[in-house]
Coordinates of C-alpha atoms and ligand atoms in Angstrom, one line a residue:
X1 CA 16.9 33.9 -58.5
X2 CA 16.1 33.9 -62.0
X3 CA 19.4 33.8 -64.4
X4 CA 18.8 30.7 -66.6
X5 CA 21.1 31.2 -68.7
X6 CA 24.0 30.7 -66.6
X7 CA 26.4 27.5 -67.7
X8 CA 27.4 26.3 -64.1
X9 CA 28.7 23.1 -62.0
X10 CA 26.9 21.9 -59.5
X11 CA 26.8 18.3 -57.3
X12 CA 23.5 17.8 -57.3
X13 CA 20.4 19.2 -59.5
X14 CA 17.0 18.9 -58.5
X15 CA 14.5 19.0 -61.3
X16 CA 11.5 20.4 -59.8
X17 CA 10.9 22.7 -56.8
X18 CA 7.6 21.0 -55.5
X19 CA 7.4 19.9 -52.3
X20 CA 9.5 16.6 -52.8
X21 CA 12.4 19.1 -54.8
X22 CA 12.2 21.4 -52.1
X23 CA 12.6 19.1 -49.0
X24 CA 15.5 16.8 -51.4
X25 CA 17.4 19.5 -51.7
X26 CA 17.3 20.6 -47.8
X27 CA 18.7 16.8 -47.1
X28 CA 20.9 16.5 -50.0
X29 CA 22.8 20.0 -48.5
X30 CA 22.0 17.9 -44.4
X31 CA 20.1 20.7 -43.5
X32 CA 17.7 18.7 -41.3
X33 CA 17.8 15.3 -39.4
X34 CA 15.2 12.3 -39.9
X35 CA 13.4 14.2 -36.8
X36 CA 13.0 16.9 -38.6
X37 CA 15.1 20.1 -36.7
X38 CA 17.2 22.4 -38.5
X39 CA 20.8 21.2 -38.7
X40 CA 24.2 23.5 -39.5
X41 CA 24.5 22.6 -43.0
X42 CA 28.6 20.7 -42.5
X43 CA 31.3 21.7 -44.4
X44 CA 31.7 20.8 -47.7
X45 CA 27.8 19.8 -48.3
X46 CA 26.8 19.1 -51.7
X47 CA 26.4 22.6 -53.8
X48 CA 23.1 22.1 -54.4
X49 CA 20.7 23.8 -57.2
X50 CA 17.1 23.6 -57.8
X51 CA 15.4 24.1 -60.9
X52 CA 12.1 24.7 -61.8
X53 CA 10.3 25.5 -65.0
X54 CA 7.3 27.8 -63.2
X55 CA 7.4 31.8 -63.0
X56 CA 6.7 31.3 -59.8
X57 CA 8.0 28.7 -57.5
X58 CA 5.8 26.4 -54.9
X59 CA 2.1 27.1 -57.3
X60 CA 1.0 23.6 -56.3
X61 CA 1.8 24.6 -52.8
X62 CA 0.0 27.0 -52.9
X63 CA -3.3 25.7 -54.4
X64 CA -3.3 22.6 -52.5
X65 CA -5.5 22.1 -49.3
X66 CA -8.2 24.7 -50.9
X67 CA -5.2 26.9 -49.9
X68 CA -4.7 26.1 -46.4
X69 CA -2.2 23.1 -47.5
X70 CA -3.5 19.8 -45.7
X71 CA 0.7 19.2 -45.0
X72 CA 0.6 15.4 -43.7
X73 CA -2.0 13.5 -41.3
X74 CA -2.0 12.3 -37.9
X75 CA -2.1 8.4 -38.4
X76 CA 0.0 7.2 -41.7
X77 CA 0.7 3.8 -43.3
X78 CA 1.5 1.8 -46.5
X79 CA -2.1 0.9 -46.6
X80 CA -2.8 5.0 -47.6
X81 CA -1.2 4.5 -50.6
X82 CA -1.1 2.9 -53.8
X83 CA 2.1 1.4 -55.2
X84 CA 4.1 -1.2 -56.4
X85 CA 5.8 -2.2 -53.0
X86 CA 4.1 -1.8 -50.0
X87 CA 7.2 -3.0 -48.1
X88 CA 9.5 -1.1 -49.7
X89 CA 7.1 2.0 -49.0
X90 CA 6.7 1.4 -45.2
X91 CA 10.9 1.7 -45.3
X92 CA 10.8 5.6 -46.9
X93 CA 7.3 6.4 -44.6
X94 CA 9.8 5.5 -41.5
X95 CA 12.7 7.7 -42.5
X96 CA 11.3 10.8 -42.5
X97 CA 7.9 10.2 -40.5
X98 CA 4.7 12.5 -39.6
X99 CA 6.6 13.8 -36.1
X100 CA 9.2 14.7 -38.4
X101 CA 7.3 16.5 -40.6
X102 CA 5.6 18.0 -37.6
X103 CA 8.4 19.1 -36.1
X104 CA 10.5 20.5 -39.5
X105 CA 7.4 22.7 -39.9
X106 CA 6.5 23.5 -36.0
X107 CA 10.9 24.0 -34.7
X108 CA 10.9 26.8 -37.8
X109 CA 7.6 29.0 -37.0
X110 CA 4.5 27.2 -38.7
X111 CA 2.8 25.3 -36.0
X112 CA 0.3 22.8 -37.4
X113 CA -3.4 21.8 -36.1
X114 CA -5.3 18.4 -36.5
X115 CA -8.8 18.5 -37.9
X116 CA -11.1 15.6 -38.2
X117 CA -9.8 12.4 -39.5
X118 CA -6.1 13.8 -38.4
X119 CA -5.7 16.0 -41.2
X120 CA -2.6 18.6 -40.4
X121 CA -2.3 22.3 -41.5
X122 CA -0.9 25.3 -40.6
X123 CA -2.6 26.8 -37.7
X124 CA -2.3 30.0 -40.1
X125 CA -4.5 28.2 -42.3
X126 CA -1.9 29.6 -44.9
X127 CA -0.6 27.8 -47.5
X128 CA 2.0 30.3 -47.9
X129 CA 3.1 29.8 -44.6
X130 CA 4.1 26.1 -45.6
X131 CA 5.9 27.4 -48.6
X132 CA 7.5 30.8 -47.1
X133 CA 9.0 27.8 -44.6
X134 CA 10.2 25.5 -47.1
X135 CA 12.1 28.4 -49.1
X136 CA 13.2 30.4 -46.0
X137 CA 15.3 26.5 -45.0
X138 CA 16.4 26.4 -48.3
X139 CA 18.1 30.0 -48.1
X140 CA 19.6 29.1 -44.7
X141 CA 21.1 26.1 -46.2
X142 CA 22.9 27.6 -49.2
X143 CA 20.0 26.0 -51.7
X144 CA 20.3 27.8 -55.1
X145 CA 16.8 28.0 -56.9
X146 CA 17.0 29.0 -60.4
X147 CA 13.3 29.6 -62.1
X148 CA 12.0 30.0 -64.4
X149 CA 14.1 26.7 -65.7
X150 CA 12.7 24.3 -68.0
X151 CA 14.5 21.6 -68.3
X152 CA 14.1 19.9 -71.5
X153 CA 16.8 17.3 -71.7
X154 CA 19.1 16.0 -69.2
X155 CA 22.5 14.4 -71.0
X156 CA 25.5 12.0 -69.8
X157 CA 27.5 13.3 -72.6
X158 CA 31.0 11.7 -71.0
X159 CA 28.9 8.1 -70.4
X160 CA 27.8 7.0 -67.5
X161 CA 30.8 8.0 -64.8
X162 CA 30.8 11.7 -66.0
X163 CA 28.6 14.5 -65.0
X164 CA 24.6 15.3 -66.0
X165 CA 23.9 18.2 -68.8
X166 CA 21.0 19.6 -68.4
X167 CA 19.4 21.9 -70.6
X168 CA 16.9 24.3 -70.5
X169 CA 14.8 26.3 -72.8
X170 CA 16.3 29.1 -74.5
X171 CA 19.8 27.7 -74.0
X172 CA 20.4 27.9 -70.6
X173 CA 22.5 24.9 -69.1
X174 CA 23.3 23.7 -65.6
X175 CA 26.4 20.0 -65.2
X176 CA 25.6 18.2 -61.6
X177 CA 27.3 15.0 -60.6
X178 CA 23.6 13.7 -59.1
X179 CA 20.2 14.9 -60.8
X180 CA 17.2 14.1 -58.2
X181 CA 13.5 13.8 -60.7
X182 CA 11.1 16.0 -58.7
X183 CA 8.8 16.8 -61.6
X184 CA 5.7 15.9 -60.2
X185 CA 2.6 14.1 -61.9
X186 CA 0.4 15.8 -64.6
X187 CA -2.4 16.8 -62.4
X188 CA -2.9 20.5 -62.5
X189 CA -1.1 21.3 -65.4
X190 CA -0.8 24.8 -65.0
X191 CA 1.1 24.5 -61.7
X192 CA 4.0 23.3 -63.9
X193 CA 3.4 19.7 -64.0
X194 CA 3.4 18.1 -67.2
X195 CA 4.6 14.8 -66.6
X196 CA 8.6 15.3 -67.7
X197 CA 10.0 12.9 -64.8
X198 CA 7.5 10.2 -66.7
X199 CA 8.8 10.8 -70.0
X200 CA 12.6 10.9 -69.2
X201 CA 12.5 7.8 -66.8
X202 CA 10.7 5.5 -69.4
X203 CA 13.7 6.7 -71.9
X204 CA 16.5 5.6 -69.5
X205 CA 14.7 2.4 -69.6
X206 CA 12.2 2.0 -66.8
X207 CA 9.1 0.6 -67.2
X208 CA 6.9 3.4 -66.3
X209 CA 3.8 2.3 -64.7
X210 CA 1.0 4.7 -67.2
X211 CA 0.3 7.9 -65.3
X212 CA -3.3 8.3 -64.9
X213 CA -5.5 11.0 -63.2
X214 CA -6.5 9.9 -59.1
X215 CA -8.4 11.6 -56.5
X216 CA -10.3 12.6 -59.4
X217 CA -14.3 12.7 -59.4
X218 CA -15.6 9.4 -60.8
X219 CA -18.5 9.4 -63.8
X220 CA -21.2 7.2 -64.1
X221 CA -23.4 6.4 -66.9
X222 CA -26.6 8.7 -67.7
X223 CA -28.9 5.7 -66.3
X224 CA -27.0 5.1 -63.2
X225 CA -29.6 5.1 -60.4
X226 CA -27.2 8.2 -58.7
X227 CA -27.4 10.4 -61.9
X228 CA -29.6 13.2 -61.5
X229 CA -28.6 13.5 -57.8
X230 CA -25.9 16.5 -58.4
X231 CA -25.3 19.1 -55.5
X232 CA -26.8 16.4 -52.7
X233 CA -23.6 15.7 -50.0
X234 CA -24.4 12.2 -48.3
X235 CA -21.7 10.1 -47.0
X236 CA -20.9 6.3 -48.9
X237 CA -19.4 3.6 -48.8
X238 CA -18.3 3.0 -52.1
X239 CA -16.9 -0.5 -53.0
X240 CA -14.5 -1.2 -56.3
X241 CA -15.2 -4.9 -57.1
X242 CA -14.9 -7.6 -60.1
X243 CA -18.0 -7.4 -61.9
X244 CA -20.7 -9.5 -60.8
X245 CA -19.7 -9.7 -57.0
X246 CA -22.9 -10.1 -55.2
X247 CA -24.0 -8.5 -52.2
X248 CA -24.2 -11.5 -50.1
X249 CA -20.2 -11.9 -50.9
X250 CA -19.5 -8.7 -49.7
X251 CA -21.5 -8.5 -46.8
X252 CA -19.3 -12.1 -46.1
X253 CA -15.8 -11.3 -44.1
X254 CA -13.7 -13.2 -46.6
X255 CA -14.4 -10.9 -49.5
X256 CA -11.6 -8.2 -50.5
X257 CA -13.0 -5.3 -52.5
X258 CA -10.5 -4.3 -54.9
X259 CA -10.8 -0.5 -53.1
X260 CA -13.2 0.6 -50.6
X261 CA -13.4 4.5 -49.5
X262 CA -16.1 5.3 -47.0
X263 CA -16.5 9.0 -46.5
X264 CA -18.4 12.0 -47.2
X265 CA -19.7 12.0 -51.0
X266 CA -20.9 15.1 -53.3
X267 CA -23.1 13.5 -56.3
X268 CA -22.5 15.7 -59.5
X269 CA -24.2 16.2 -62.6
X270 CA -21.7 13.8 -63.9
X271 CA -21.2 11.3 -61.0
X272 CA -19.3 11.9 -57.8
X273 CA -17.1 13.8 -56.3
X274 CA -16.1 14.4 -52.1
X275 CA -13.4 12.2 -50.5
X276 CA -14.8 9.0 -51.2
X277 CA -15.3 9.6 -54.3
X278 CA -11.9 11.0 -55.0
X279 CA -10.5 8.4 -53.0
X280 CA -11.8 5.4 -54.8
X281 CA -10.8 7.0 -58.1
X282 CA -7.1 6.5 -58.4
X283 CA -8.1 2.5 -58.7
X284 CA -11.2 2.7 -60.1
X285 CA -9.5 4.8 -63.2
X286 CA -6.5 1.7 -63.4
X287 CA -8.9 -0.9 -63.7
X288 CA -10.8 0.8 -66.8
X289 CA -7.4 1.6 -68.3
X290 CA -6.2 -2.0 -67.9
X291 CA -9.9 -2.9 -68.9
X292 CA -11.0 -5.2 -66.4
X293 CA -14.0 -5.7 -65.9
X294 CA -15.4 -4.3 -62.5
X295 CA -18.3 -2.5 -61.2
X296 CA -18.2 0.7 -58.2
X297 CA -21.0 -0.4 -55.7
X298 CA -22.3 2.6 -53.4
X299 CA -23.6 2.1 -49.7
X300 CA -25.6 4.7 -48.7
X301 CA -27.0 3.3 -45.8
X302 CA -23.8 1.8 -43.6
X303 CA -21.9 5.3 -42.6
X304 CA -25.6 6.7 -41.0
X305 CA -26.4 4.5 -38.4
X306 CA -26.1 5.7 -34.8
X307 CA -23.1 3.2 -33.7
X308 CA -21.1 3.0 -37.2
X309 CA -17.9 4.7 -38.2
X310 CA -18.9 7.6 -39.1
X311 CA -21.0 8.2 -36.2
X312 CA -19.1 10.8 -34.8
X313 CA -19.3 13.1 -37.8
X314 CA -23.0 12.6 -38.5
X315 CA -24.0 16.1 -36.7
X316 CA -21.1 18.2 -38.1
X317 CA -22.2 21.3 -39.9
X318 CA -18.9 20.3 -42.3
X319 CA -18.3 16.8 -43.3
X320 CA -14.7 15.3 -42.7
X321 CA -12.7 16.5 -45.5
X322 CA -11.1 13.1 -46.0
X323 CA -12.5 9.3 -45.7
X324 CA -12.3 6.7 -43.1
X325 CA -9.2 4.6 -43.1
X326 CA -9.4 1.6 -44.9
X327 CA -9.7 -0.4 -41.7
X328 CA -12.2 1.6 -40.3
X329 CA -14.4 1.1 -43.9
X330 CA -17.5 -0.9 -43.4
X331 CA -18.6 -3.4 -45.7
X332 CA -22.4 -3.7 -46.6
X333 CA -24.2 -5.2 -44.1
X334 CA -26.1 -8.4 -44.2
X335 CA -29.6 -8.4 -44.7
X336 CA -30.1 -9.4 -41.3
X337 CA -28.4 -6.5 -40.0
X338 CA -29.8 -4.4 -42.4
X339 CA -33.2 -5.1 -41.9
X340 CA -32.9 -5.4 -37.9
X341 CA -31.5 -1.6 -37.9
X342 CA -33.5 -0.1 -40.7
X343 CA -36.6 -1.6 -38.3
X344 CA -35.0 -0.5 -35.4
X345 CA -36.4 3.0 -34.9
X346 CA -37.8 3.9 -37.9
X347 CA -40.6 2.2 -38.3
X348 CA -43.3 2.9 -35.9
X349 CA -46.5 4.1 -37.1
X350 CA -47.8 4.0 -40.6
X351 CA -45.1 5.7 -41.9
X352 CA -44.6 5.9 -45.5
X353 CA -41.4 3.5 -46.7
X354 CA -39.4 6.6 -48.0
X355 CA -40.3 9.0 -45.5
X356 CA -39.0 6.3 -42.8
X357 CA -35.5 5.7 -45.0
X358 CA -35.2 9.6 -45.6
X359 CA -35.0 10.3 -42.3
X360 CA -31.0 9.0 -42.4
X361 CA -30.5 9.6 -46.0
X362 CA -32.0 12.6 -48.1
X363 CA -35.1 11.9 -49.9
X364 CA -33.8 12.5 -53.6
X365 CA -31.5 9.4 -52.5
X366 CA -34.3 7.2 -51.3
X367 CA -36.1 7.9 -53.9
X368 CA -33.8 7.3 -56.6
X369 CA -32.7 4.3 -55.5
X370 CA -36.5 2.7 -54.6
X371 CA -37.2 3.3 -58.1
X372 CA -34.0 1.7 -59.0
X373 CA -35.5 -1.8 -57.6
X374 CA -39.1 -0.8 -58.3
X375 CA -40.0 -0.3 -54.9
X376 CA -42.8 2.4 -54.5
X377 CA -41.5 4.8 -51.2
X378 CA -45.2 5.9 -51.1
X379 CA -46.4 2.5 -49.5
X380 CA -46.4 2.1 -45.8
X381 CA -43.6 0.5 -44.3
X382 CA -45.4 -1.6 -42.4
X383 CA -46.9 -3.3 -45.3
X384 CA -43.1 -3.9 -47.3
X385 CA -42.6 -7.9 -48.3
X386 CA -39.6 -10.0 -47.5
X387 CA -39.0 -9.1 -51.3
X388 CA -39.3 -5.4 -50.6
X389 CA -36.5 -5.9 -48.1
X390 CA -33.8 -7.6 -49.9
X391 CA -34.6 -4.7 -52.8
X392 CA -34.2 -2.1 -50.3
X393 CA -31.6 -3.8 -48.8
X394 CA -29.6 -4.1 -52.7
X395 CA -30.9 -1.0 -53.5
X396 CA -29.4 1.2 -50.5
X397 CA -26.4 -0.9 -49.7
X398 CA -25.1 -2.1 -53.2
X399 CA -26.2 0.1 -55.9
X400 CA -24.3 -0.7 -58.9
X401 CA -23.3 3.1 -59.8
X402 CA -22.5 2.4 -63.4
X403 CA -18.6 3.8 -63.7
X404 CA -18.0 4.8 -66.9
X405 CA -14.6 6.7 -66.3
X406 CA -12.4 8.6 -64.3
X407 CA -12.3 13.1 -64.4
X408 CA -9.1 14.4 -66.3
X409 CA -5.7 16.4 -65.1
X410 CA -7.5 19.0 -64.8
X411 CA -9.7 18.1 -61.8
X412 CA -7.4 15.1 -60.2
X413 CA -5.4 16.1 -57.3
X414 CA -2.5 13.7 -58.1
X415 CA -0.9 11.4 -61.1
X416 CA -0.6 7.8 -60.1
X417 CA 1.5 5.4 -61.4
X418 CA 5.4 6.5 -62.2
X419 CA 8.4 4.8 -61.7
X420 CA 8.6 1.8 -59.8
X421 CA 9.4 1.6 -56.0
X422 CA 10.9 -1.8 -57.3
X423 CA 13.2 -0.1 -60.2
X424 CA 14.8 2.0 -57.3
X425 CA 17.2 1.6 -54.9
X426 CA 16.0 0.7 -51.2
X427 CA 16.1 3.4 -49.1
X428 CA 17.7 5.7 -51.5
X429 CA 15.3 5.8 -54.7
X430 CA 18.2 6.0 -57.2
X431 CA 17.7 4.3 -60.0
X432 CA 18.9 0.7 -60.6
X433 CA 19.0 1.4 -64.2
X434 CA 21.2 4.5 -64.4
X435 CA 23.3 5.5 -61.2
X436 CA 23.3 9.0 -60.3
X437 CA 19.7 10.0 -61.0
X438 CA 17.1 9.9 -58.4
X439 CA 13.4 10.0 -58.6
X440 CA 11.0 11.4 -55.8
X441 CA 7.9 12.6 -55.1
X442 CA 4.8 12.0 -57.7
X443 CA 7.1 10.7 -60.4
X444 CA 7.9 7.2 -58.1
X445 CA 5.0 5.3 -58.4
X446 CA 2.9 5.8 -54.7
X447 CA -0.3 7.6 -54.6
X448 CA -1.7 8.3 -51.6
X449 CA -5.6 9.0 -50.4
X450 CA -7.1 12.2 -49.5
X451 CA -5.7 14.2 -46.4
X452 CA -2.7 15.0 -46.4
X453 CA -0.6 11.7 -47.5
X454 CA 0.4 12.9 -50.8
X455 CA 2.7 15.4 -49.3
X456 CA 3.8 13.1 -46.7
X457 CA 5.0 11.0 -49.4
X458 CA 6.5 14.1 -51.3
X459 CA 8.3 14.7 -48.2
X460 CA 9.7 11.4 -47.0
X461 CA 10.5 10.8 -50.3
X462 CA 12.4 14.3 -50.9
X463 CA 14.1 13.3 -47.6
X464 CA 15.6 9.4 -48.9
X465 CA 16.6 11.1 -52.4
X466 CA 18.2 13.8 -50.7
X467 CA 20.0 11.9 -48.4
X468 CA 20.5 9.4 -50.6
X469 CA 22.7 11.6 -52.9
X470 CA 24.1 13.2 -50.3
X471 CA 25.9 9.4 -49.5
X472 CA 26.7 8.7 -53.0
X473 CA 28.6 11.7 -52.9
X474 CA 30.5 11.3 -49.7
Ligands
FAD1 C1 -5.6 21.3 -56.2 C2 -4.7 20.3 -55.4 C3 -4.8 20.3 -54.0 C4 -4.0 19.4 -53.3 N1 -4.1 19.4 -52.0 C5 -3.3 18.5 -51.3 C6 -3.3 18.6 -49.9 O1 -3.9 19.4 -49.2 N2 -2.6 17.6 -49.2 C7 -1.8 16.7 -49.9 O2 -1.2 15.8 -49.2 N3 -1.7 16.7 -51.2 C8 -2.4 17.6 -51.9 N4 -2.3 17.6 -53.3 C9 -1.3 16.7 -53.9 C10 0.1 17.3 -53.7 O3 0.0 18.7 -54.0 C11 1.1 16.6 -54.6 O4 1.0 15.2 -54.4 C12 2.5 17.1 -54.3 O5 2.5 18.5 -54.5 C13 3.5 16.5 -55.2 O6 4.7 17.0 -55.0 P1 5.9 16.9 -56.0 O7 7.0 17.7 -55.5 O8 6.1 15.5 -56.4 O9 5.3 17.6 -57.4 P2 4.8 19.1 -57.7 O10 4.4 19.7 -56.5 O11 3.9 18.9 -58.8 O12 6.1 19.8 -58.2 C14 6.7 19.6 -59.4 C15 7.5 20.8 -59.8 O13 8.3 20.4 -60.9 C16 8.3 21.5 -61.8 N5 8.7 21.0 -63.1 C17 7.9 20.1 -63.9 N6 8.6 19.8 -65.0 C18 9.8 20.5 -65.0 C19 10.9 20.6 -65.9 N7 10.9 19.9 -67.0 N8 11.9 21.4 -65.6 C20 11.9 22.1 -64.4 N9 10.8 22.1 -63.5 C21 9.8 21.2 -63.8 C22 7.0 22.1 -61.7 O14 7.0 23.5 -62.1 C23 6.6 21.9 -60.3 O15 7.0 23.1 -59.5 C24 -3.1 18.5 -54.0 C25 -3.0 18.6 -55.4 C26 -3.8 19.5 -56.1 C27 -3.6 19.6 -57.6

């Protein structure tokens, strides 16, 4: 449907026909239970409209997943995410949950597959299979979608009991009793997301935690021992700590990185990119903002032994298309570990240092970083010092990569920050600041990590503000 221009009455808008819109609007009208089947939409549901300012409905949809749409992951907690309040977050993942999600797609024709690491998608591999489902429940439930609607001011003209104005460009106007913020972030910018939900939230008096790009490659300085490594894929363990953390403190248990993501990495000709990479970004790119001072770390070494982690994925022709979970993360290993397993096997003979290393991490690697802590990788292992070893050991397990920042919108899959989890109404994300208008989806302030959480938070989230207007109305 596309007549903007339309003046009509609704009980509940939805600003934004993302994912989290989409899925609001399906529980706002009660068109599907917290396990996720189709339910007979009851009498006298909300009339329910949702607007969106894009052409074409759905684009992020679309492009997400490298167009297969990675729609939600096999094992999901509060520890995936970023955000203000991890309590309040465990609450919404609960309410709408991954069998949900599994089952809303799965009961209505789009069954899903698990790849490595538990990441879901449509067995079509489709993307538009996830989004011809979404609007195909929307129809059955009497959702109206009106786009292309930009809305560019929503008004409480009769104060704060009366209905929402909103207004779009070129005149067009829509009054709802209930508005539910779906705008999305401002990653992608030409999927429609501009960051509007930010903007109109910080005017009704929230305090907006800054948006800033996340699962974004990370940059590193020109004399960063990993420049000059772009196109090389090797898996690390990168660590996000204060500056000046040694490596003997992080090899010790007590130590808390302020992130760790341990997965495959792609080096750029700018830095870093892959899941651990992208996953390490979203705090990495808050603590330059806030300007603290921090340093990324990169372990090279800990994700290719035989009996780590990451094991398992060492022989795959592709690497896991998202990181360990944060439990699973190693941290570096001692030096006595180190040096006990880089001796273990590799070291037999008269075997040149580097040619030993590369034979679990590609030579460009060991050589960079040996000349990084002016170790020669022509000498024979046999011959390395003590000294040699605690370089190699720094060198391959703690390499300081030199952050200097964080990629733009234009490459981050996500926005973090957004309105606070703890400005919102439990269980319901309305706001405690004006009643009526809900936020979900990237405008709250939860970020999730690579595969598949940020739409399990776009729909969990949908599902509370939906529901949750569909109660204030009742
Ligand atoms: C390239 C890429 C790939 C991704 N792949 C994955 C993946 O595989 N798995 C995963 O979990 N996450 C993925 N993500 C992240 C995921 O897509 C988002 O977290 C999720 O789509 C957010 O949903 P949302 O509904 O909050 O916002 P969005 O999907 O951004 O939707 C917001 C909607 O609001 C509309 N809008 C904005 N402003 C206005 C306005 N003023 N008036 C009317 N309409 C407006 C926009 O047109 C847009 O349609 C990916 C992101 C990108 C960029």
């Amino acid at each position: 449907m596309s007549d903007a221009t339309l003046d009509a009455n609704y009980d509940v808008a939805v600003v934004g026909g993302g994912a989290a819109g989409l899925m609001a609007a399906l529980a706002a009208r009660g068109a599907t239970g917290d396990d996720g089947l189709a339910r007979p939409v009851p009498a006298g549901a909300p009339r329910t409209v949702v607007l969106d300012a894009s052409p074409k409905i759905g684009l992020k949809i679309l492009a997400s997943g490298g167009g297969r749409c990675n729609v939600t992951n096999e094992h999901v907690d509060e520890r995936d995410f970023e955000t203000d309040a991890p309590h309040l977050l465990r609450g919404y993942l609960a309410a709408f949950d991954v069998d949900a999600v599994r089952v809303f797609f799965e009961s209505r024709e789009c069954p899903l597959y698990a790849e490595s690491l538990g990441k879901l998608f449509p067995r079509t591999d489709d993307a538009a299979h996830v989004l011809r489902t979404l609007l195909h429940a929307c129809v059955d439930a009497g959702v109206e979608i009106r786009h292309p609607f930009d809305v560019e001011a929503i008004e409480r003209p009769a104060g704060a009991e009366g209905p929402f104005h909103l207004r779009g460009a070129g005149g067009a106007s829509v009054v709802a009793r209930r508005v539910i913020v779906a705008t999305g972030g401002k990653s992608l910018p030409k999927t429609g997301s501009r960051g509007f939900g930010f903007g109109y939230a910080a005017a009704l008096g929230h305090d907006v935690v800054p948006p800033l790009p996340a699962l974004a490659p990370v940059l590193f300085a020109p004399d960063s021992p990993l420049a000059g490594l772009s196109g090389v894929t090797h898996p690390v363990a990168f660590s996000l700590v204060h500056a000046g953390t040694t490596l003997e403190q992080a090899a010790g248990s007590k130590l808390r990185p302020l992130a760790r993501a341990a997965g495959s990495c792609v080096f750029t000709h700018a830095g870093a990119s892959g899941p651990s990479a992208l996953d390490v970004s979203g705090p990495a790119g808050r603590a330059l903002f806030e300007r603290e001072p921090v340093e990324l770390r990169a372990d090279v070494w800990s994700l290719t032994t035989d009996d780590g982690p990451f094991a398992a994925y060492l022989d795959d022709p592709k690497p896991p298309g998202c990181s360990l979970s944060p439990n699973d993360s190693p941290r570096p290993p001692t030096f006595e570990a180190f040096v006990a397993g880089a001796r273990s096997h590799a070291f037999a003979g008269h075997q040149q240092l580097g040619n030993a290393l590369a034979k679990r991490i590609p030579k460009s690697v060991v050589e960079a970083l040996l000349k990084s802590v002016d170790v020669e990788a022509a000498r024979p292992a046999k011959t390395a010092t003590a000294l040699d070893w605690k370089r190699v050991h720094q060198a391959l397990t703690w390499c300081d990569a030199k952050l200097v920042g964080v990629d733009g919108y234009g490459k981050a899959e996500v926005t973090s920050g957004g309105v606070p989890l703890s400005e919102l109404k439990r269980g319901t994300l309305e706001s405690k600041i004006a009643a009526g208008v809900f936020f979900c989806g990237e405008t709250a302030n939860v970020t999730g990590r690579l595969g598949g959480f940020n739409f399990q938070w776009a729909w969990a989230s949908g599902y509370s503000a939906g529901r949750g207007v569909a109660a204030s109305l009742a």
